[in-house]
Amino acid sequence: MDELIKELKELEELVLQCMKCGTCQAHCPLYQKDLLESTVARGKISLIESVYEGRLENATKILKHLDYCILCGRCKENCPSGVKTDEIFLKAKAVLRKIEKLPSWGKAILKIVMEKPELLAKIAPLMHIGMKFGAKRVKNDIFKPILGSFSKRNVKQIAKKPFSKTHGGFHKAQNEKMEVYFYPGCAANFIFPEWGEGIISVLNHFGVSVYVPEVNKCCGIPAATLGELETYKKMVNENLDDINKRDCEYVITCCPTCQYALSEMGPKVTEKSPNKHFYDILMFLDEVLNVKFDVNLDEKFSLHTPCHYLSPKKANLKKHLEENIQGDFVVLENQSCCGFGGTFNMKKYDDSKAVGMSKAEEVKSKNVKKIFTPCPGCAMQLTDAIVEVGSQATVEHPIVYYAKELKNNAF
Amino acid sequence: MLNNALIKKFESILGKNNCFTEPEDTMCYSYDAFSAEPVQPDIVVKPQNEEQIKYIINICKDENIPIVTRGAGTNLSGGTVPVKKGCVLLTTCLNKILEINENDMYAVVEAGVVTANLANAAIKKGLFYPPDPGSVNISTIGGNVAENAGGLRGLKYGVTKDYLMGVDFYDMDGNYVKGGGKTVKLVTGLNLPGLMISSEGLLGIMTKFVLKLIPKPKFSKSMLVIYDDVIKACETVSEIIAAKILPATLELLDSFTIKTVEEATKIGLPTNADALLLIELDGHEAQVLEDFEAVKDICIKLGGNIKVAETAQERDKLWEARRKALSSLARLKPTLILEDATVVRSKIPEMMKAINDIKNKYNLVIGTFGHAGDGNLHPTILTDKRDKEEMVRVEKAIDEIFAKALELDGTLSGEHGVGFAKAKYLEMEVGSGTIEYMKKLKKGVDPQNLLNPHKMGL
Ligand SMILES: Cc1cc2nc3c(=O)[nH]c(=O)nc-3n(C[C@H](O)[C@H](O)[C@H](O)COP(=O)(O)OP(=O)(O)OC[C@H]3O[C@@H](n4cnc5c(N)ncnc54)[C@H](O)[C@@H]3O)c2cc1C
Ligand code: SF4
Ligand code: SF4
């Protein structure tokens, strides 16, 4: 225990930066729901402080509060003192994991997802068939599993074959002017392969060759959020080794969390840094390629901004949408997090869903028919909530529309 | 410590989910935005309605348990630290805006409504709720009334007390008390809204308010004025007021704060300036334009270099400079002590000079900004609470800052209240007779001293 307290005290410099102003309350999606201080960053930080200052005896008890967090980073984004809440929470959880071990089934799942990507890719077709039999079709490609804890959810169909199997390798552009490394991430790999396909075809069209790793290694963030920091570090290192080897300037992602895991948080917890610039595909189109599209929609559409893309420095998604997609763009009043949070959605489904539902209700009441988002996690979560409230809206990545536009124009 | 039977009593009224006694839960209510030693309450309760509040009071009265009412816990004077332990009562679930009356221009809201939510709801109806503390997105109306919160618009529009028409609260006998009402004029009985303003949770648990709304000003104009001498900036403030012009906002940033804000935000502030004034006038266009010219003349006469915001974006940038003052300072050192020394407006130059002398005397890092228009300065001390030797100097500096404010016909607090942070100075300002009267009042309505005991030294 003493060792543990010592390790938590190593966070003191980061923790002390919190002036307890409470500004984070206004931004925490879970606080808006529960109105409890233990939910919000200020509370969590004060709990860590209480342990290493000797005011709380049973350190393990604070794990449940640290774990009750979407890791959306909205507190960090809006903290006037610049408190690195994400770093504090991830490191503190890793310390506390040493005494409160992850259950063995959790470890087994992590092992397969993180460390056996080939095995995961092999069993994907089985999951695909399993989903067909073990679920009831709700919409086109949305199913409701019949059994177990998944039975409350509306989930997207799993790809017949993972994207890395069908598209792994080098995709040379005709008039090649540069090459990029495309890191699809697990969700695009297994759930949204059409996003990956869209990215390759759009980039190729503009003379950008695309390299896709043949085996998609998870970015590691699920392990980090479960407090398994060592596994996370291992995944970051392996991925960055792979990325750094390739001779190109940019890494393209279509998942804000993967980008965060590998290029922002990764270098903070490992000693490794990427030797390339990471770009979300949409920002790459805007800022590096400087290209515009002219998609016309005849139905009301809106945008959901993923939490890890909030800062205007990283991406001005609204501007992007306005410049590339014409039609009736509705700005939602609810600009909150979708509530997904990866492992948070697994562990605390009801809380996770409750956050997403309020947004889905606005989508329904405003008769919005399409939500664009560049995050597969948000897309899964919003799809679930939107089906649940009985809205007809679908959630899409703009790239799919851009690819369609280019294809149509070619004929 | 509460025993199980007592905890069960609370739970039977509130349900298990709204009572918290585990140390890791109660620890989260041991502090507020004032940097003080945390004190853990025995129980935290989250009533869902007024009826439950009444029962909580009854239990606490019978069992002699202190109650601290807590809104958002953003106060800067230790007002919600449960120094005598006991029960922390959260008002966060009483968060409904019950009515916005456009014809009679008032709002009825529950205590836990977040201030910005009321302001936004009013704006949607073309009305205006002016009090805008820096914590507007977090703090509750209950906390604003209990602290008489002010903000950037205090100079022209006043503070929370100027908008409080009615208040409903529970006293320590569980009696429901209704003070004031919905009419603009009301002189029936004792002025209970006046009594509850700045009461810091000592006299009752407030549940509902009637608040005055006003028409939204139609036109506004902002400017930033740069000075190479902070005293000249302060003199400008006095001259503008003396010219009988009331800007909506008249804010000051000293050189240290300017540099810090610029470093953090890169919005293009002049880092070699000694001071900045941010001035905004609002109202009818013709009047605003006329006053604007007069204010410009005064600024230029005193050596100010003027930048006028021509577009909404430019205006936002100017406001960003002011809004980021506290947060930019907060990034520099682990501990930030935000003080609230306030003087009559004509004495601002003297107060600024005194703060500077005190800073040098105790070799401390102090940035000063504030609502210069209403004499309300925020000398902000940047330190590290682990440095015991420096903390002694900090304490001495604070003593001297307050003594100086009082010497200049000022007050200990323009807006952050007394709590326990300033309890020891209270007598210095109000005198022993006044303290005695406050004590009698407190004893009369709360003989067991259960409502937020020990605050204001009462
Ligand atoms: C970043 C920041 C900026 C700030 N800027 C300003 C500013 O510009 N101007 C300003 O005036 N203040 C400012 N403050 C201070 C603070 O926000 C105000 O004092 C605010 O009014 C407190 O509201 P709260 O809901 O957080 O109340 P709390 O902190 O929860 O409570 C404050 C006091 O009110 C009592 N109380 C709360 N609710 C009730 C109730 N329903 N019935 C009875 N008693 C009650 C509590 O017991 C306590 O004594 C700032 C604070 C921060 C952190
Ligand atoms: S906003 Fe930042 S400084 Fe303020 S309480 Fe939250 S984490 Fe602490
Ligand atoms: S990361 Fe998100 S959910 Fe977690 S405390 Fe911060 S704002 Fe709340």
Tab-separated table of C-alpha atoms and ligand atoms in Angstrom, chain A residues 24-31 38-42 44 65-78 85-86 89 307-308 337 344, ligand 3:
chain	number	residue	atom	x	y	z
A	24	CYS	CA	-15.204	21.325	-15.297
A	25	GLN	CA	-18.712	20.806	-13.882
A	26	ALA	CA	-20.228	22.718	-16.755
A	27	HIS	CA	-18.621	20.418	-19.301
A	28	CYS	CA	-18.708	16.915	-17.844
A	29	PRO	CA	-21.445	14.918	-19.581
A	30	LEU	CA	-21.767	12.568	-16.632
A	31	TYR	CA	-22.069	15.415	-14.129
A	38	SER	CA	-17.371	12.414	-7.503
A	39	THR	CA	-18.261	12.306	-11.193
A	40	VAL	CA	-16.546	15.494	-12.177
A	41	ALA	CA	-12.795	16.023	-12.604
A	42	ARG	CA	-12.497	18.233	-9.503
A	44	LYS	CA	-11.770	12.735	-8.885
A	65	HIS	CA	-14.988	6.890	-9.226
A	66	LEU	CA	-11.975	7.168	-11.501
A	67	ASP	CA	-13.449	4.429	-13.623
A	68	TYR	CA	-16.741	6.267	-13.876
A	69	CYS	CA	-15.504	8.546	-16.609
A	70	ILE	CA	-15.985	8.588	-20.353
A	71	LEU	CA	-12.450	9.965	-20.746
A	72	CYS	CA	-14.017	12.392	-23.163
A	73	GLY	CA	-11.438	14.987	-22.138
A	74	ARG	CA	-13.983	17.802	-22.011
A	75	CYS	CA	-12.755	18.702	-18.527
A	76	LYS	CA	-9.203	19.016	-19.830
A	77	GLU	CA	-10.330	20.944	-22.878
A	78	ASN	CA	-12.141	23.526	-20.749
A	85	THR	CA	-6.991	15.367	-16.329
A	86	ASP	CA	-6.630	12.554	-18.855
A	89	PHE	CA	-6.821	9.632	-14.505
A	307	CYS	CA	-14.782	14.973	-27.957
A	308	HIS	CA	-11.198	14.429	-29.021
A	337	CYS	CA	-20.427	14.034	-25.736
A	344	PHE	CA	-17.114	2.851	-20.593
C	3	SF4	S1	-13.151	13.070	-19.021
C	3	SF4	FE1	-15.278	13.599	-19.541
C	3	SF4	S2	-16.510	12.192	-18.273
C	3	SF4	FE2	-14.443	12.138	-17.433
C	3	SF4	S3	-14.469	13.668	-15.790
C	3	SF4	FE3	-13.720	14.714	-17.652
C	3	SF4	S4	-15.529	15.609	-18.562
C	3	SF4	FE4	-16.260	14.059	-17.094
